[in-house]
Amino acid sequence: MNEAPAVRIRGLSLWYGAFRALEHVTMDVHRGEIMGLIGPSGCGKSTLLRCLNRLNDQPYVRIEGDLTIAGYDVMSPTTDTLALRRDVGMVFQRPNPLPISIRDNVLFGLRLHAPKTSKAEQEARMEGALREVMLWDDLKDRLHHDGESLSLEARQKLCIARLLPLKPTVLLFDEPCSALDPAGTAAVEELMRTLRGTYTQVVVTHNMQQARRISDRCAFMLMGELVELDDTAQLFTHPSDERTARYIEGRFG
Ligand SMILES: Nc1ncnc2c1ncn2[C@@H]1O[C@H](COP(=O)(O)OP(=O)(O)OP(=O)(O)O)[C@@H](O)[C@H]1O
Ligand SMILES: [Mg+2]
């Protein structure tokens, strides 16, 4: 692959006060792939994900290292974090749309970032976003309904749709299915597979079966350290590090 990676992380360390939560993490995420992040609770998965769109900006947080995404020098104090977050969207564990209509949920970010967008363009982007997350056929006749009235699965898809009118390049997911039942989980995983190629996706998951099902490559973290990163099939069948092997055999975590 000769084009620049979508996400380039070099020697990233992070401290919460005196506690070091990331230790010199180095990795690339290729354009269009799904990268899984796995590891036991507290190993730093969410911390790493939050670095990617600067959600760790706190006075007691110190970060060292280099991080480049979609042309942004992410850690630079002069980086426009609003613009960064438009290009690098985040989906959280809880499917929490805003208590406004489905249409307004999808258009919320666009209206904030580009208030001069014409009504026709807004409608086109809203429809496009709902089509991309496979909700359009179901919802097109009730766009005025409250986003909170939807099933958990549809709400989580709506949270993904909200990012798309801004034309992001990278989508970050922090345990996106942990509030969903098996059918909802399967539907969101299917959606992520259809978004593969169009967007670069980084997915934190506790669920190793999910990591195996959806990720192209997978990174195993332990106590702030990136232990191993490989093609998902390889990582799960022939891990090169004993600690990865123990984790995927379910011996800890
Ligand atoms: N805001 C914070 N202030 C202080 N310590 C924090 C903060 N956020 C996380 N930590 C600590 O940093 C470490 C990594 O936390 P993080 O949430 O990144 O782990 P994780 O791998 O996402 O865990 P989980 O699987 O439970 O979500 C943990 O020891 C956690 O207690
Ligand atoms: Mg977490």
PDB file of C-alpha atoms and ligand atoms in Angstrom:
ATOM      1  CA  MET A   1       0.000   0.000   0.000  1.00  0.00           C
ATOM      2  CA  ASN A   2       1.776   3.155  -1.143  1.00  0.00           C
ATOM      3  CA  GLU A   3      -0.806   5.801  -0.252  1.00  0.00           C
ATOM      4  CA  ALA A   4      -0.548   7.498   3.141  1.00  0.00           C
ATOM      5  CA  PRO A   5      -2.372   5.655   5.940  1.00  0.00           C
ATOM      6  CA  ALA A   6      -5.683   7.140   7.071  1.00  0.00           C
ATOM      7  CA  VAL A   7      -4.434   7.179  10.656  1.00  0.00           C
ATOM      8  CA  ARG A   8      -0.750   7.367  11.537  1.00  0.00           C
ATOM      9  CA  ILE A   9       0.198   7.001  15.200  1.00  0.00           C
ATOM     10  CA  ARG A  10       3.829   7.243  16.309  1.00  0.00           C
ATOM     11  CA  GLY A  11       5.121   6.801  19.851  1.00  0.00           C
ATOM     12  CA  LEU A  12       1.904   7.977  21.476  1.00  0.00           C
ATOM     13  CA  SER A  13       2.009   8.116  25.267  1.00  0.00           C
ATOM     14  CA  LEU A  14      -0.682   9.545  27.530  1.00  0.00           C
ATOM     15  CA  TRP A  15      -0.762  10.324  31.234  1.00  0.00           C
ATOM     16  CA  TYR A  16      -3.823  11.024  33.386  1.00  0.00           C
ATOM     17  CA  GLY A  17      -2.004  12.994  36.072  1.00  0.00           C
ATOM     18  CA  ALA A  18       0.819  10.673  37.130  1.00  0.00           C
ATOM     19  CA  PHE A  19      -0.847   7.545  35.696  1.00  0.00           C
ATOM     20  CA  ARG A  20       0.456   6.428  32.339  1.00  0.00           C
ATOM     21  CA  ALA A  21      -2.474   5.055  30.322  1.00  0.00           C
ATOM     22  CA  LEU A  22      -0.744   4.717  26.934  1.00  0.00           C
ATOM     23  CA  GLU A  23       2.844   3.613  26.422  1.00  0.00           C
ATOM     24  CA  HIS A  24       4.486   4.560  23.188  1.00  0.00           C
ATOM     25  CA  VAL A  25       1.782   3.247  20.869  1.00  0.00           C
ATOM     26  CA  THR A  26       2.711   3.080  17.182  1.00  0.00           C
ATOM     27  CA  MET A  27       0.298   1.935  14.474  1.00  0.00           C
ATOM     28  CA  ASP A  28      -1.162   2.769  11.080  1.00  0.00           C
ATOM     29  CA  VAL A  29      -4.757   2.306  10.005  1.00  0.00           C
ATOM     30  CA  HIS A  30      -5.119   1.875   6.254  1.00  0.00           C
ATOM     31  CA  ARG A  31      -7.717   3.726   4.229  1.00  0.00           C
ATOM     32  CA  GLY A  32     -11.055   1.964   4.108  1.00  0.00           C
ATOM     33  CA  GLU A  33     -10.204  -0.864   6.480  1.00  0.00           C
ATOM     34  CA  ILE A  34     -11.873  -1.844   9.737  1.00  0.00           C
ATOM     35  CA  MET A  35      -9.345  -1.909  12.558  1.00  0.00           C
ATOM     36  CA  GLY A  36     -10.415  -3.711  15.720  1.00  0.00           C
ATOM     37  CA  LEU A  37      -9.034  -2.681  19.130  1.00  0.00           C
ATOM     38  CA  ILE A  38      -9.257  -5.399  21.777  1.00  0.00           C
ATOM     39  CA  GLY A  39      -7.859  -5.954  25.249  1.00  0.00           C
ATOM     40  CA  PRO A  40      -8.964  -6.284  28.869  1.00  0.00           C
ATOM     41  CA  SER A  41     -10.866  -3.568  30.695  1.00  0.00           C
ATOM     42  CA  GLY A  42      -8.649  -0.607  31.518  1.00  0.00           C
ATOM     43  CA  CYS A  43      -5.963  -1.390  28.934  1.00  0.00           C
ATOM     44  CA  GLY A  44      -6.428   1.972  27.206  1.00  0.00           C
ATOM     45  CA  LYS A  45      -8.675   1.214  24.209  1.00  0.00           C
ATOM     46  CA  SER A  46     -11.048   4.137  24.781  1.00  0.00           C
ATOM     47  CA  THR A  47      -8.150   6.413  25.700  1.00  0.00           C
ATOM     48  CA  LEU A  48      -6.460   5.658  22.382  1.00  0.00           C
ATOM     49  CA  LEU A  49      -9.708   6.095  20.442  1.00  0.00           C
ATOM     50  CA  ARG A  50     -10.419   9.424  22.146  1.00  0.00           C
ATOM     51  CA  CYS A  51      -6.974  10.715  21.166  1.00  0.00           C
ATOM     52  CA  LEU A  52      -7.956  10.341  17.513  1.00  0.00           C
ATOM     53  CA  ASN A  53     -10.399  13.210  17.673  1.00  0.00           C
ATOM     54  CA  ARG A  54      -8.975  15.077  20.647  1.00  0.00           C
ATOM     55  CA  LEU A  55     -11.598  14.107  23.202  1.00  0.00           C
ATOM     56  CA  ASN A  56      -8.835  13.798  25.812  1.00  0.00           C
ATOM     57  CA  ASP A  57      -8.142  17.527  25.956  1.00  0.00           C
ATOM     58  CA  GLN A  58      -8.078  18.052  29.726  1.00  0.00           C
ATOM     59  CA  PRO A  59      -5.692  20.035  31.910  1.00  0.00           C
ATOM     60  CA  TYR A  60      -4.612  16.878  33.806  1.00  0.00           C
ATOM     61  CA  VAL A  61      -3.916  14.922  30.607  1.00  0.00           C
ATOM     62  CA  ARG A  62      -0.455  14.987  29.042  1.00  0.00           C
ATOM     63  CA  ILE A  63       0.218  13.488  25.632  1.00  0.00           C
ATOM     64  CA  GLU A  64       3.461  12.835  23.788  1.00  0.00           C
ATOM     65  CA  GLY A  65       4.032  11.499  20.309  1.00  0.00           C
ATOM     66  CA  ASP A  66       2.757  12.103  16.783  1.00  0.00           C
ATOM     67  CA  LEU A  67      -0.685  11.566  15.395  1.00  0.00           C
ATOM     68  CA  THR A  68      -1.691  12.353  11.810  1.00  0.00           C
ATOM     69  CA  ILE A  69      -5.206  11.809  10.460  1.00  0.00           C
ATOM     70  CA  ALA A  70      -6.654  12.988   7.159  1.00  0.00           C
ATOM     71  CA  GLY A  71      -3.992  15.661   6.848  1.00  0.00           C
ATOM     72  CA  TYR A  72      -4.406  16.929  10.431  1.00  0.00           C
ATOM     73  CA  ASP A  73      -1.478  17.070  12.815  1.00  0.00           C
ATOM     74  CA  VAL A  74      -3.921  16.025  15.522  1.00  0.00           C
ATOM     75  CA  MET A  75      -1.896  16.949  18.609  1.00  0.00           C
ATOM     76  CA  SER A  76      -0.845  20.370  17.375  1.00  0.00           C
ATOM     77  CA  PRO A  77      -2.274  23.166  19.527  1.00  0.00           C
ATOM     78  CA  THR A  78      -3.202  25.050  16.347  1.00  0.00           C
ATOM     79  CA  THR A  79      -5.333  22.209  14.960  1.00  0.00           C
ATOM     80  CA  ASP A  80      -8.969  23.209  14.466  1.00  0.00           C
ATOM     81  CA  THR A  81     -10.629  20.568  16.666  1.00  0.00           C
ATOM     82  CA  LEU A  82     -14.102  21.315  15.309  1.00  0.00           C
ATOM     83  CA  ALA A  83     -12.915  20.645  11.763  1.00  0.00           C
ATOM     84  CA  LEU A  84     -11.048  17.535  12.950  1.00  0.00           C
ATOM     85  CA  ARG A  85     -14.206  16.172  14.586  1.00  0.00           C
ATOM     86  CA  ARG A  86     -16.135  16.756  11.363  1.00  0.00           C
ATOM     87  CA  ASP A  87     -13.657  14.558   9.477  1.00  0.00           C
ATOM     88  CA  VAL A  88     -13.221  12.053  12.313  1.00  0.00           C
ATOM     89  CA  GLY A  89     -16.606  11.113  13.769  1.00  0.00           C
ATOM     90  CA  MET A  90     -17.246   9.176  16.979  1.00  0.00           C
ATOM     91  CA  VAL A  91     -20.017   6.714  17.813  1.00  0.00           C
ATOM     92  CA  PHE A  92     -20.443   5.824  21.478  1.00  0.00           C
ATOM     93  CA  GLN A  93     -21.708   2.877  23.457  1.00  0.00           C
ATOM     94  CA  ARG A  94     -25.091   4.374  24.308  1.00  0.00           C
ATOM     95  CA  PRO A  95     -27.296   4.976  21.258  1.00  0.00           C
ATOM     96  CA  ASN A  96     -28.344   8.464  22.327  1.00  0.00           C
ATOM     97  CA  PRO A  97     -29.820  10.564  19.544  1.00  0.00           C
ATOM     98  CA  LEU A  98     -30.916  14.083  20.480  1.00  0.00           C
ATOM     99  CA  PRO A  99     -34.538  14.517  21.628  1.00  0.00           C
ATOM    100  CA  ILE A 100     -35.486  16.086  18.302  1.00  0.00           C
ATOM    101  CA  SER A 101     -36.865  14.727  15.050  1.00  0.00           C
ATOM    102  CA  ILE A 102     -35.113  12.095  12.968  1.00  0.00           C
ATOM    103  CA  ARG A 103     -34.508  14.675  10.214  1.00  0.00           C
ATOM    104  CA  ASP A 104     -33.068  17.243  12.651  1.00  0.00           C
ATOM    105  CA  ASN A 105     -30.836  14.598  14.233  1.00  0.00           C
ATOM    106  CA  VAL A 106     -29.265  13.767  10.870  1.00  0.00           C
ATOM    107  CA  LEU A 107     -28.850  17.442   9.967  1.00  0.00           C
ATOM    108  CA  PHE A 108     -27.692  18.692  13.375  1.00  0.00           C
ATOM    109  CA  GLY A 109     -23.963  18.596  12.669  1.00  0.00           C
ATOM    110  CA  LEU A 110     -24.281  19.928   9.126  1.00  0.00           C
ATOM    111  CA  ARG A 111     -26.339  22.931  10.289  1.00  0.00           C
ATOM    112  CA  LEU A 112     -23.759  23.626  12.987  1.00  0.00           C
ATOM    113  CA  HIS A 113     -20.737  23.342  10.712  1.00  0.00           C
ATOM    114  CA  ALA A 114     -22.205  24.664   7.453  1.00  0.00           C
ATOM    115  CA  PRO A 115     -25.267  26.778   8.306  1.00  0.00           C
ATOM    116  CA  LYS A 116     -25.458  28.204   4.804  1.00  0.00           C
ATOM    117  CA  THR A 117     -26.135  24.812   3.197  1.00  0.00           C
ATOM    118  CA  SER A 118     -29.262  25.170   1.023  1.00  0.00           C
ATOM    119  CA  LYS A 119     -32.475  23.401   2.023  1.00  0.00           C
ATOM    120  CA  ALA A 120     -32.281  21.219  -1.087  1.00  0.00           C
ATOM    121  CA  GLU A 121     -28.704  20.212  -0.298  1.00  0.00           C
ATOM    122  CA  GLN A 122     -29.652  19.495   3.328  1.00  0.00           C
ATOM    123  CA  GLU A 123     -32.497  17.230   2.213  1.00  0.00           C
ATOM    124  CA  ALA A 124     -30.215  15.431  -0.253  1.00  0.00           C
ATOM    125  CA  ARG A 125     -27.537  14.832   2.385  1.00  0.00           C
ATOM    126  CA  MET A 126     -30.113  13.731   4.945  1.00  0.00           C
ATOM    127  CA  GLU A 127     -31.593  11.202   2.531  1.00  0.00           C
ATOM    128  CA  GLY A 128     -28.132  10.040   1.480  1.00  0.00           C
ATOM    129  CA  ALA A 129     -27.081   9.518   5.097  1.00  0.00           C
ATOM    130  CA  LEU A 130     -30.223   7.560   5.981  1.00  0.00           C
ATOM    131  CA  ARG A 131     -29.796   5.447   2.849  1.00  0.00           C
ATOM    132  CA  GLU A 132     -26.177   4.706   3.775  1.00  0.00           C
ATOM    133  CA  VAL A 133     -27.216   3.378   7.171  1.00  0.00           C
ATOM    134  CA  MET A 134     -30.097   1.435   5.637  1.00  0.00           C
ATOM    135  CA  LEU A 135     -32.829   3.351   7.492  1.00  0.00           C
ATOM    136  CA  TRP A 136     -34.327   5.371   4.648  1.00  0.00           C
ATOM    137  CA  ASP A 137     -36.972   2.906   3.485  1.00  0.00           C
ATOM    138  CA  ASP A 138     -38.200   2.423   7.046  1.00  0.00           C
ATOM    139  CA  LEU A 139     -38.156   6.042   8.118  1.00  0.00           C
ATOM    140  CA  LYS A 140     -38.796   8.158   5.043  1.00  0.00           C
ATOM    141  CA  ASP A 141     -42.469   8.624   5.943  1.00  0.00           C
ATOM    142  CA  ARG A 142     -41.828   9.583   9.553  1.00  0.00           C
ATOM    143  CA  LEU A 143     -38.816  11.854   9.461  1.00  0.00           C
ATOM    144  CA  HIS A 144     -40.653  14.215  11.831  1.00  0.00           C
ATOM    145  CA  HIS A 145     -40.842  11.563  14.558  1.00  0.00           C
ATOM    146  CA  ASP A 146     -38.608  11.864  17.582  1.00  0.00           C
ATOM    147  CA  GLY A 147     -35.228  10.128  17.217  1.00  0.00           C
ATOM    148  CA  GLU A 148     -35.674   8.737  20.712  1.00  0.00           C
ATOM    149  CA  SER A 149     -38.824   6.868  19.638  1.00  0.00           C
ATOM    150  CA  LEU A 150     -36.792   4.382  17.583  1.00  0.00           C
ATOM    151  CA  SER A 151     -35.557   0.927  18.578  1.00  0.00           C
ATOM    152  CA  LEU A 152     -32.056   0.759  20.077  1.00  0.00           C
ATOM    153  CA  GLU A 153     -30.722  -0.674  16.820  1.00  0.00           C
ATOM    154  CA  ALA A 154     -32.269   2.106  14.710  1.00  0.00           C
ATOM    155  CA  ARG A 155     -31.092   4.709  17.231  1.00  0.00           C
ATOM    156  CA  GLN A 156     -27.514   3.501  16.939  1.00  0.00           C
ATOM    157  CA  LYS A 157     -27.773   3.584  13.140  1.00  0.00           C
ATOM    158  CA  LEU A 158     -29.182   7.110  13.436  1.00  0.00           C
ATOM    159  CA  CYS A 159     -26.147   8.090  15.550  1.00  0.00           C
ATOM    160  CA  ILE A 160     -23.950   6.847  12.686  1.00  0.00           C
ATOM    161  CA  ALA A 161     -26.118   8.639  10.098  1.00  0.00           C
ATOM    162  CA  ARG A 162     -25.677  11.918  11.999  1.00  0.00           C
ATOM    163  CA  LEU A 163     -21.972  11.908  11.164  1.00  0.00           C
ATOM    164  CA  LEU A 164     -22.324  11.286   7.429  1.00  0.00           C
ATOM    165  CA  PRO A 165     -23.675  14.617   6.066  1.00  0.00           C
ATOM    166  CA  LEU A 166     -20.337  16.129   7.149  1.00  0.00           C
ATOM    167  CA  LYS A 167     -18.527  13.749   4.811  1.00  0.00           C
ATOM    168  CA  PRO A 168     -16.125  12.287   7.378  1.00  0.00           C
ATOM    169  CA  THR A 169     -13.217  10.077   6.368  1.00  0.00           C
ATOM    170  CA  VAL A 170     -12.717   8.198   9.634  1.00  0.00           C
ATOM    171  CA  LEU A 171     -15.393   6.712  11.907  1.00  0.00           C
ATOM    172  CA  LEU A 172     -14.531   5.748  15.482  1.00  0.00           C
ATOM    173  CA  PHE A 173     -16.712   3.288  17.400  1.00  0.00           C
ATOM    174  CA  ASP A 174     -16.386   2.666  21.138  1.00  0.00           C
ATOM    175  CA  GLU A 175     -18.212  -0.600  21.862  1.00  0.00           C
ATOM    176  CA  PRO A 176     -21.034   0.346  19.475  1.00  0.00           C
ATOM    177  CA  CYS A 177     -23.080  -2.800  20.078  1.00  0.00           C
ATOM    178  CA  SER A 178     -22.794  -3.283  23.813  1.00  0.00           C
ATOM    179  CA  ALA A 179     -26.303  -1.891  24.424  1.00  0.00           C
ATOM    180  CA  LEU A 180     -27.868  -3.948  21.619  1.00  0.00           C
ATOM    181  CA  ASP A 181     -29.413  -7.409  21.508  1.00  0.00           C
ATOM    182  CA  PRO A 182     -27.966 -10.075  19.151  1.00  0.00           C
ATOM    183  CA  ALA A 183     -30.235  -9.034  16.239  1.00  0.00           C
ATOM    184  CA  GLY A 184     -29.313  -5.345  16.698  1.00  0.00           C
ATOM    185  CA  THR A 185     -25.657  -6.273  16.960  1.00  0.00           C
ATOM    186  CA  ALA A 186     -25.828  -8.267  13.713  1.00  0.00           C
ATOM    187  CA  ALA A 187     -27.554  -5.350  11.956  1.00  0.00           C
ATOM    188  CA  VAL A 188     -24.963  -2.786  13.084  1.00  0.00           C
ATOM    189  CA  GLU A 189     -22.125  -5.157  12.147  1.00  0.00           C
ATOM    190  CA  GLU A 190     -23.681  -5.581   8.692  1.00  0.00           C
ATOM    191  CA  LEU A 191     -23.862  -1.808   8.371  1.00  0.00           C
ATOM    192  CA  MET A 192     -20.197  -1.459   9.301  1.00  0.00           C
ATOM    193  CA  ARG A 193     -19.323  -3.996   6.633  1.00  0.00           C
ATOM    194  CA  THR A 194     -21.210  -1.998   4.002  1.00  0.00           C
ATOM    195  CA  LEU A 195     -19.363   1.167   5.095  1.00  0.00           C
ATOM    196  CA  ARG A 196     -16.000  -0.583   4.691  1.00  0.00           C
ATOM    197  CA  GLY A 197     -13.999   0.970   1.879  1.00  0.00           C
ATOM    198  CA  THR A 198     -15.941   4.244   1.921  1.00  0.00           C
ATOM    199  CA  TYR A 199     -14.776   5.120   5.449  1.00  0.00           C
ATOM    200  CA  THR A 200     -11.850   4.085   7.588  1.00  0.00           C
ATOM    201  CA  GLN A 201     -13.300   2.525  10.750  1.00  0.00           C
ATOM    202  CA  VAL A 202     -11.677   1.923  14.136  1.00  0.00           C
ATOM    203  CA  VAL A 203     -13.773  -0.235  16.442  1.00  0.00           C
ATOM    204  CA  VAL A 204     -13.176  -0.865  20.130  1.00  0.00           C
ATOM    205  CA  THR A 205     -14.856  -4.045  21.275  1.00  0.00           C
ATOM    206  CA  HIS A 206     -14.878  -6.327  24.274  1.00  0.00           C
ATOM    207  CA  ASN A 207     -16.419  -8.985  22.121  1.00  0.00           C
ATOM    208  CA  MET A 208     -13.706 -11.070  20.488  1.00  0.00           C
ATOM    209  CA  GLN A 209     -16.233 -12.811  18.246  1.00  0.00           C
ATOM    210  CA  GLN A 210     -17.261  -9.398  16.982  1.00  0.00           C
ATOM    211  CA  ALA A 211     -13.645  -8.419  16.336  1.00  0.00           C
ATOM    212  CA  ARG A 212     -13.201 -11.636  14.357  1.00  0.00           C
ATOM    213  CA  ARG A 213     -16.389 -11.080  12.380  1.00  0.00           C
ATOM    214  CA  ILE A 214     -15.907  -7.478  11.338  1.00  0.00           C
ATOM    215  CA  SER A 215     -12.289  -6.333  11.514  1.00  0.00           C
ATOM    216  CA  ASP A 216      -9.753  -6.625   8.708  1.00  0.00           C
ATOM    217  CA  ARG A 217      -6.887  -6.152  11.127  1.00  0.00           C
ATOM    218  CA  CYS A 218      -6.889  -6.193  14.870  1.00  0.00           C
ATOM    219  CA  ALA A 219      -4.736  -4.712  17.619  1.00  0.00           C
ATOM    220  CA  PHE A 220      -4.388  -6.271  21.069  1.00  0.00           C
ATOM    221  CA  MET A 221      -3.601  -3.874  23.927  1.00  0.00           C
ATOM    222  CA  LEU A 222      -2.511  -4.578  27.478  1.00  0.00           C
ATOM    223  CA  MET A 223      -1.828  -2.029  30.228  1.00  0.00           C
ATOM    224  CA  GLY A 224      -1.460   0.848  27.787  1.00  0.00           C
ATOM    225  CA  GLU A 225       0.819  -1.037  25.461  1.00  0.00           C
ATOM    226  CA  LEU A 226       0.085  -2.191  21.926  1.00  0.00           C
ATOM    227  CA  VAL A 227       1.147  -5.826  22.219  1.00  0.00           C
ATOM    228  CA  GLU A 228       0.337  -7.082  18.749  1.00  0.00           C
ATOM    229  CA  LEU A 229      -1.292  -5.927  15.531  1.00  0.00           C
ATOM    230  CA  ASP A 230      -2.006  -8.263  12.636  1.00  0.00           C
ATOM    231  CA  ASP A 231      -4.518  -9.436  10.071  1.00  0.00           C
ATOM    232  CA  THR A 232      -7.491 -10.517  12.142  1.00  0.00           C
ATOM    233  CA  ALA A 233      -7.458 -14.161  11.014  1.00  0.00           C
ATOM    234  CA  GLN A 234      -3.738 -14.363  11.760  1.00  0.00           C
ATOM    235  CA  LEU A 235      -4.012 -12.686  15.163  1.00  0.00           C
ATOM    236  CA  PHE A 236      -6.743 -15.057  16.297  1.00  0.00           C
ATOM    237  CA  THR A 237      -5.246 -18.261  14.899  1.00  0.00           C
ATOM    238  CA  HIS A 238      -1.505 -17.671  15.146  1.00  0.00           C
ATOM    239  CA  PRO A 239      -0.813 -14.873  17.623  1.00  0.00           C
ATOM    240  CA  SER A 240       2.876 -14.124  17.839  1.00  0.00           C
ATOM    241  CA  ASP A 241       2.878 -12.928  21.460  1.00  0.00           C
ATOM    242  CA  GLU A 242       2.152 -15.228  24.389  1.00  0.00           C
ATOM    243  CA  ARG A 243       0.048 -12.512  26.069  1.00  0.00           C
ATOM    244  CA  THR A 244      -2.223 -12.257  23.003  1.00  0.00           C
ATOM    245  CA  ALA A 245      -2.587 -16.017  22.949  1.00  0.00           C
ATOM    246  CA  ARG A 246      -3.581 -16.084  26.626  1.00  0.00           C
ATOM    247  CA  TYR A 247      -6.119 -13.294  26.137  1.00  0.00           C
ATOM    248  CA  ILE A 248      -7.843 -14.778  23.112  1.00  0.00           C
ATOM    249  CA  GLU A 249      -7.989 -18.163  24.829  1.00  0.00           C
ATOM    250  CA  GLY A 250      -9.987 -16.357  27.497  1.00  0.00           C
ATOM    251  CA  ARG A 251      -7.468 -16.925  30.254  1.00  0.00           C
ATOM    252  CA  PHE A 252      -7.733 -13.319  31.482  1.00  0.00           C
ATOM    253  CA  GLY A 253      -9.674 -10.115  30.866  1.00  0.00           C
TER     254      GLY A 253
HETATM  255  N1  LIG B   1     -10.426  10.584  32.778  1.00  0.00           N
HETATM  256  C1  LIG B   1      -9.600   9.740  33.391  1.00  0.00           C
HETATM  257  N2  LIG B   1      -8.872  10.110  34.456  1.00  0.00           N
HETATM  258  C2  LIG B   1      -8.042   9.254  35.072  1.00  0.00           C
HETATM  259  N3  LIG B   1      -7.840   7.974  34.689  1.00  0.00           N
HETATM  260  C3  LIG B   1      -8.529   7.549  33.620  1.00  0.00           C
HETATM  261  C4  LIG B   1      -9.443   8.395  32.915  1.00  0.00           C
HETATM  262  N4  LIG B   1      -9.982   7.688  31.894  1.00  0.00           N
HETATM  263  C5  LIG B   1      -9.427   6.467  31.959  1.00  0.00           C
HETATM  264  N5  LIG B   1      -8.562   6.369  32.986  1.00  0.00           N
HETATM  265  C6  LIG B   1      -7.755   5.190  33.338  1.00  0.00           C
HETATM  266  O1  LIG B   1      -6.923   4.887  32.218  1.00  0.00           O
HETATM  267  C7  LIG B   1      -6.878   3.474  31.998  1.00  0.00           C
HETATM  268  C8  LIG B   1      -7.386   3.177  30.607  1.00  0.00           C
HETATM  269  O2  LIG B   1      -8.769   3.493  30.562  1.00  0.00           O
HETATM  270  P1  LIG B   1      -9.642   3.283  29.271  1.00  0.00           P
HETATM  271  O3  LIG B   1     -11.004   3.785  29.582  1.00  0.00           O
HETATM  272  O4  LIG B   1      -8.943   3.843  28.102  1.00  0.00           O
HETATM  273  O5  LIG B   1      -9.651   1.687  29.142  1.00  0.00           O
HETATM  274  P2  LIG B   1     -10.493   0.718  28.216  1.00  0.00           P
HETATM  275  O6  LIG B   1      -9.533  -0.248  27.620  1.00  0.00           O
HETATM  276  O7  LIG B   1     -11.354   1.510  27.306  1.00  0.00           O
HETATM  277  O8  LIG B   1     -11.397  -0.055  29.281  1.00  0.00           O
HETATM  278  P3  LIG B   1     -12.897  -0.609  29.162  1.00  0.00           P
HETATM  279  O9  LIG B   1     -12.775  -1.867  28.339  1.00  0.00           O
HETATM  280  O10 LIG B   1     -13.296  -0.897  30.573  1.00  0.00           O
HETATM  281  O11 LIG B   1     -13.743   0.445  28.505  1.00  0.00           O
HETATM  282  C9  LIG B   1      -7.700   2.847  33.110  1.00  0.00           C
HETATM  283  O12 LIG B   1      -6.812   2.468  34.156  1.00  0.00           O
HETATM  284  C10 LIG B   1      -8.624   3.960  33.565  1.00  0.00           C
HETATM  285  O13 LIG B   1      -8.951   3.826  34.929  1.00  0.00           O
HETATM  286 MG    MG B   2     -13.401   1.758  27.090  1.00  0.00          MG
END
